[in-house]
C-alpha positions as CSV (number, residue, x, y, z in Angstrom):
1,S,-136.5,83.5,-16.9
2,D,-138.3,82.4,-19.9
3,Q,-135.5,83.5,-21.8
4,V,-133.0,81.4,-19.8
5,H,-135.1,78.4,-20.2
6,Y,-135.0,78.9,-24.0
7,W,-131.1,78.7,-24.6
8,I,-130.6,76.0,-21.8
9,L,-133.3,74.1,-24.4
10,L,-131.6,75.5,-27.4
11,T,-127.9,74.8,-26.2
12,S,-129.4,71.0,-25.4
13,Q,-130.3,70.2,-28.5
14,A,-127.5,71.4,-30.1
15,L,-125.5,69.4,-27.8
16,D,-127.4,66.7,-28.9
17,T,-127.2,67.0,-32.2
18,I,-123.8,67.6,-32.2
19,W,-123.5,64.2,-30.1
20,R,-125.5,62.5,-32.7
21,I,-123.4,63.6,-35.8
22,A,-120.0,62.8,-33.7
23,K,-121.6,59.3,-32.8
24,G,-122.3,58.7,-36.1
25,S,-119.3,59.6,-37.4
26,V,-117.3,57.8,-34.9
27,T,-119.0,54.6,-35.2
28,L,-118.7,55.3,-39.0
29,A,-115.1,56.0,-38.6
30,V,-114.8,52.9,-36.5
31,S,-116.5,50.6,-39.1
32,F,-114.3,51.9,-41.9
33,L,-111.1,51.1,-40.0
34,A,-112.6,48.0,-38.9
35,A,-113.2,47.1,-42.3
36,V,-109.7,48.2,-43.7
37,L,-108.2,45.9,-40.9
38,C,-109.8,43.1,-42.2
39,Y,-108.6,44.1,-45.4
40,F,-105.3,44.3,-44.9
41,R,-105.3,41.2,-42.9
42,R,-106.7,39.1,-45.6
43,L,-104.2,40.8,-48.1
44,R,-101.6,39.6,-45.7
45,L,-102.6,36.1,-45.2
46,Y,-102.8,35.8,-49.5
47,L,-99.8,37.2,-49.9
48,G,-98.3,35.1,-47.2
49,H,-99.5,31.8,-49.1
50,R,-98.8,33.3,-52.3
51,L,-95.4,34.3,-51.1
52,K,-94.5,30.5,-49.5
53,W,-95.9,29.2,-53.0
54,W,-93.5,30.7,-54.7
55,I,-90.4,30.0,-52.4
56,G,-91.5,26.0,-52.6
57,Y,-91.6,26.7,-56.5
58,L,-88.2,28.3,-56.6
59,Q,-86.6,25.2,-54.1
60,R,-88.2,22.6,-56.3
61,K,-86.6,24.7,-59.3
62,F,-83.2,25.3,-58.4
63,K,-82.7,22.7,-55.6
64,R,-80.4,19.8,-56.9
65,N,-82.0,16.6,-57.0
66,L,-79.5,14.2,-55.0
67,S,-79.8,10.9,-56.0
68,V,-77.5,10.5,-53.0
69,E,-79.2,12.3,-49.5
70,A,-76.7,13.4,-47.0
71,E,-76.3,11.6,-44.0
72,V,-79.1,11.0,-41.0
73,D,-78.9,9.4,-38.0
74,L,-79.2,5.8,-38.4
75,L,-82.1,5.0,-35.7
76,S,-83.6,8.3,-36.0
77,Y,-84.1,7.0,-39.6
78,C,-85.2,3.7,-38.2
79,A,-88.0,4.9,-36.1
80,R,-89.5,7.2,-38.4
81,E,-89.7,4.7,-41.6
82,W,-90.8,1.3,-39.4
83,K,-93.3,2.2,-36.6
84,G,-96.0,0.4,-35.7
85,E,-96.2,-3.2,-33.7
86,T,-96.1,-5.5,-36.8
87,P,-94.2,-8.4,-37.0
88,R,-92.0,-6.9,-39.8
89,A,-91.3,-3.4,-38.2
90,K,-90.1,-5.4,-35.1
91,L,-88.0,-7.4,-37.2
92,M,-86.3,-4.3,-38.7
93,R,-86.1,-2.1,-35.3
94,K,-83.7,-5.0,-34.1
95,A,-82.0,-5.3,-37.5
96,Y,-81.2,-1.6,-37.1
97,E,-80.7,-2.3,-33.3
98,E,-78.0,-4.3,-34.7
99,L,-75.9,-2.2,-37.1
100,F,-75.9,0.7,-34.9
101,W,-74.4,-1.6,-31.7
102,R,-72.9,-4.5,-32.8
103,H,-71.8,-2.6,-36.5
104,H,-71.0,0.5,-35.0
105,I,-72.9,2.3,-37.9
106,K,-73.7,5.6,-37.0
107,C,-75.9,6.9,-40.3
108,V,-77.2,6.0,-43.0
109,R,-77.3,8.1,-46.9
110,Q,-80.8,7.4,-48.6
111,V,-80.3,6.4,-52.2
112,K,-82.7,7.3,-54.9
113,R,-85.0,4.3,-55.4
114,D,-85.3,2.7,-59.1
115,N,-83.7,0.3,-60.8
116,Y,-80.2,1.5,-60.7
117,D,-79.7,1.9,-57.3
118,A,-77.3,-1.0,-56.4
119,L,-74.9,0.7,-59.0
120,R,-76.0,4.1,-57.5
121,S,-74.9,3.4,-54.1
122,V,-71.6,1.6,-55.0
123,L,-70.3,4.1,-57.7
124,F,-71.0,7.0,-55.3
125,Q,-68.7,4.8,-52.5
126,I,-65.9,4.5,-55.4
127,F,-66.0,8.0,-56.3
128,S,-66.3,9.2,-52.7
129,R,-63.4,7.3,-51.0
130,G,-61.2,7.6,-54.2
131,I,-60.8,4.2,-54.7
132,S,-58.6,3.6,-57.8
133,F,-59.1,1.9,-60.8
134,P,-59.2,-2.2,-60.8
135,S,-55.4,-4.1,-61.8
136,W,-57.0,-5.1,-64.9
137,M,-58.6,-1.4,-66.0
138,K,-55.5,0.0,-65.4
139,E,-53.7,-2.5,-68.4
140,K,-56.1,-1.9,-71.0
141,D,-58.0,1.3,-72.3
142,I,-61.7,0.2,-71.4
143,V,-63.1,3.3,-73.8
144,K,-62.0,0.6,-76.7
145,L,-63.1,-2.6,-75.3
146,P,-66.8,-1.9,-76.8
147,E,-64.7,-1.8,-80.4
148,K,-63.0,-5.0,-79.0
149,L,-65.8,-7.5,-78.4
150,L,-66.7,-6.9,-81.8
151,F,-63.7,-7.0,-84.0
152,S,-61.5,-9.5,-81.9
153,Q,-64.1,-11.9,-80.4
154,G,-66.9,-11.5,-83.1
155,C,-69.7,-10.4,-80.6
156,N,-72.0,-8.7,-83.2
157,W,-74.8,-9.4,-80.7
158,I,-74.2,-6.6,-78.8
159,Q,-75.8,-4.1,-81.1
160,Q,-78.9,-5.6,-79.1
161,Y,-77.7,-4.2,-76.0
162,S,-80.3,-1.8,-74.3
163,F,-79.5,1.4,-72.3
164,G,-82.2,1.3,-69.8
165,P,-85.7,1.8,-70.8
166,E,-84.4,2.6,-74.4
167,K,-84.8,-1.1,-75.7
168,Y,-82.8,-1.2,-79.2
169,T,-80.1,1.0,-80.6
170,G,-78.6,-0.8,-83.3
171,S,-75.3,-0.1,-85.2
172,N,-75.3,3.2,-83.0
173,V,-75.0,0.8,-80.0
174,F,-70.7,1.3,-80.6
175,G,-70.5,4.7,-80.1
176,K,-72.9,5.1,-77.2
177,L,-71.0,3.1,-75.1
178,R,-67.8,4.0,-76.1
179,K,-69.3,7.6,-74.9
180,C,-70.1,5.8,-71.9
181,V,-67.0,4.0,-71.1
182,E,-65.1,7.2,-71.6
183,L,-67.2,9.2,-68.8
184,L,-66.9,6.8,-66.4
185,K,-62.8,6.7,-67.1
186,T,-62.7,10.3,-67.1
187,Q,-65.2,10.8,-64.0
188,W,-62.6,7.7,-62.0
189,T,-59.7,9.5,-63.1
190,E,-60.4,12.7,-61.7
191,F,-62.1,11.4,-58.6
192,N,-58.8,9.4,-57.7
193,G,-56.5,12.5,-58.2
194,I,-58.5,14.1,-55.8
195,K,-56.8,13.8,-52.1
196,D,-59.1,16.2,-50.1
197,Y,-61.8,14.4,-48.6
198,H,-64.4,16.9,-48.5
199,K,-64.0,18.5,-52.2
200,R,-64.7,14.7,-53.5
201,G,-67.8,14.8,-51.4
202,S,-68.6,18.3,-52.8
203,M,-68.0,16.4,-56.4
204,C,-70.4,13.9,-55.6
205,N,-73.0,15.9,-54.9
206,I,-72.5,18.3,-58.3
207,L,-72.1,14.2,-60.2
208,F,-74.7,12.9,-58.6
209,S,-77.5,15.2,-59.3
210,D,-76.9,14.9,-62.9
211,A,-79.4,12.1,-64.1
212,I,-78.5,12.4,-67.8
213,L,-74.8,11.9,-66.1
214,E,-75.3,9.4,-63.8
215,Y,-77.3,6.8,-66.3
216,K,-74.3,7.0,-68.8
217,L,-72.1,6.2,-66.3
218,Y,-74.1,3.0,-64.7
219,E,-74.4,2.1,-68.4
220,A,-70.8,1.9,-68.3
221,L,-70.8,-0.6,-65.4
222,K,-73.7,-2.3,-67.1
223,F,-70.9,-2.8,-70.1
224,I,-68.2,-3.5,-67.7
225,M,-70.0,-6.4,-66.3
226,L,-71.2,-8.0,-69.6
227,Y,-67.4,-7.6,-70.7
228,Q,-66.0,-9.1,-68.1
229,V,-68.8,-12.3,-68.5
230,T,-67.5,-12.5,-72.0
231,E,-64.0,-12.5,-71.4
232,V,-64.3,-15.5,-68.8
233,Y,-66.7,-17.4,-71.2
234,E,-63.7,-17.0,-73.8
235,Q,-61.6,-18.7,-70.8
236,M,-64.0,-21.3,-69.8
237,K,-64.2,-22.5,-73.4
238,T,-60.4,-23.0,-73.5
239,K,-60.4,-25.0,-70.2
240,K,-59.1,-22.5,-67.6
241,A,-60.1,-22.4,-64.1
242,I,-62.5,-19.6,-63.6
243,P,-63.9,-18.3,-60.2
244,S,-67.0,-20.3,-59.2
245,L,-69.6,-17.2,-59.6
246,F,-69.2,-17.8,-63.1
247,R,-69.4,-21.3,-63.1
248,L,-73.0,-21.0,-61.1
249,L,-73.5,-18.0,-63.9
250,F,-73.5,-20.2,-66.9
251,A,-74.9,-23.0,-65.3
252,R,-78.5,-21.0,-65.7
253,E,-80.6,-21.8,-68.5
254,T,-81.1,-17.7,-68.6
255,S,-77.5,-17.2,-68.7
256,S,-75.9,-20.1,-70.4
257,D,-73.4,-17.7,-72.2
258,P,-72.9,-13.8,-72.8
259,L,-75.5,-13.0,-75.3
260,S,-78.0,-14.7,-73.4
261,F,-77.1,-13.1,-70.1
262,M,-77.3,-9.7,-71.6
263,M,-80.5,-10.6,-73.2
264,N,-82.1,-12.0,-70.5
265,H,-80.7,-9.9,-67.6
266,L,-78.9,-7.2,-68.3
267,N,-81.0,-5.0,-70.7
268,S,-83.3,-4.9,-68.2
269,V,-81.0,-3.4,-65.5
270,G,-82.4,-0.1,-65.4
271,D,-85.7,-0.7,-66.7
272,T,-87.8,-2.8,-65.2
273,C,-85.6,-4.4,-62.5
274,G,-82.2,-4.0,-60.5
275,L,-79.6,-6.5,-59.8
276,E,-79.7,-9.6,-58.8
277,Q,-77.5,-11.0,-56.2
278,I,-75.5,-13.4,-59.1
279,D,-75.3,-10.1,-60.4
280,M,-73.8,-8.1,-57.5
281,F,-71.1,-11.3,-57.8
282,I,-70.1,-10.1,-61.1
283,L,-70.2,-6.2,-60.4
284,G,-67.8,-6.8,-57.4
285,Y,-65.4,-8.9,-59.4
286,S,-65.4,-6.4,-62.2
287,L,-64.6,-3.2,-59.9
288,E,-62.6,-5.4,-57.6
289,V,-64.4,-4.6,-54.9
290,K,-65.6,-6.6,-52.1
291,I,-69.2,-5.2,-51.6
292,K,-70.6,-6.2,-47.8
293,V,-74.6,-6.3,-47.6
294,F,-76.3,-6.3,-44.7
295,R,-79.8,-8.0,-45.6
296,L,-81.6,-6.5,-42.6
297,F,-84.8,-8.6,-43.7
298,K,-82.9,-11.8,-43.0
299,F,-81.7,-10.7,-39.4
300,N,-81.0,-13.6,-37.5
301,S,-79.9,-16.1,-39.7
302,R,-76.6,-16.8,-42.0
303,D,-78.1,-14.7,-44.9
304,F,-77.9,-11.1,-42.8
305,E,-74.4,-10.4,-43.5
306,V,-73.2,-11.2,-47.5
307,C,-70.2,-10.8,-49.3
308,Y,-70.2,-10.2,-53.2
309,P,-67.6,-12.0,-54.3
310,E,-67.4,-14.5,-51.0
311,E,-63.8,-14.7,-51.4
312,P,-62.0,-11.7,-53.0
313,L,-59.1,-12.8,-55.1
314,R,-57.0,-9.9,-53.4
315,E,-57.2,-7.2,-50.7
316,W,-59.9,-5.6,-52.0
317,P,-60.9,-2.2,-50.9
318,E,-64.4,-2.9,-49.1
319,I,-67.7,-1.0,-49.9
320,S,-70.8,-1.8,-47.5
321,L,-74.6,-1.1,-48.6
322,L,-77.9,-1.8,-46.6
323,T,-81.5,-3.8,-48.2
324,E,-84.6,-4.0,-46.3
325,N,-85.6,-6.1,-49.7
326,D,-82.7,-7.2,-51.8
327,R,-84.4,-4.6,-54.5
328,H,-83.1,-1.3,-52.9
329,Y,-80.1,-0.2,-51.1
330,H,-78.9,2.7,-49.1
331,I,-75.3,3.5,-47.6
332,P,-74.4,2.6,-44.5
333,V,-72.1,5.4,-42.6
334,F,-69.5,4.0,-39.8
């Protein structure tokens, strides 16, 4: 009996020792496994964060910087931009509802907010719709217009023309203007020759994601406006009848002649300011398009919907813009 008791005690101690060893090993294994799982969890979160950062970086690096965005639903855009119950927010919501229900505008294309956006909004629609050259451009080689102003009309003051933020270019102005106007002529001819609407849209997305080319086109439009002002001014000096909008232009002290118009107004466009209302008239006249603008901040007044020029000389194509403040413009889509 003593031997049996001895072996039972020995077996019990052995089993107890084995259990303590096994228990310690299991605890150690569980702790190690928990540490491993925690490490991999943190590693996964870190790698996920880094991957998300790199994806965002690559998207920003290679994404086209479209200056005219894709179409978005008009009322959804309004609801996102004009929340709250302020008087201005309520006015804007009513104005957008007016565009949707009465004027049948379903979408809007947001345009990059800078001091070229009025020119950008007009030129984008001319190219995307394949609108043809103005009649006067078909009769003249617009690439030669810079030299024409200097040598035929003695406008040597054109050397003070500013290219947006670039204040002064001196004798090189003619070469730069010629390149800008040549680019405008080439691009306009190309878009006008494309009959497929979707292809024109794709090419517009490419063109209006290249800031350097864009700004050259806008400077060409500015020069076209200056050329038209100069031409009409010469007609006025010979007592010829001129459109009333130019009489308003030359009646201002700051634009009594082409030089003052360029120095006091046109040179600032693209730099410190955009187009004023009188400039919109000249732009429409120069490009032979009727620019209809929905001025949302003028809702419920006679100035809610205006046209530049008010009375087109011929059946010119109509282009529509919308603005909330007369400073920045977007493109409505019917």
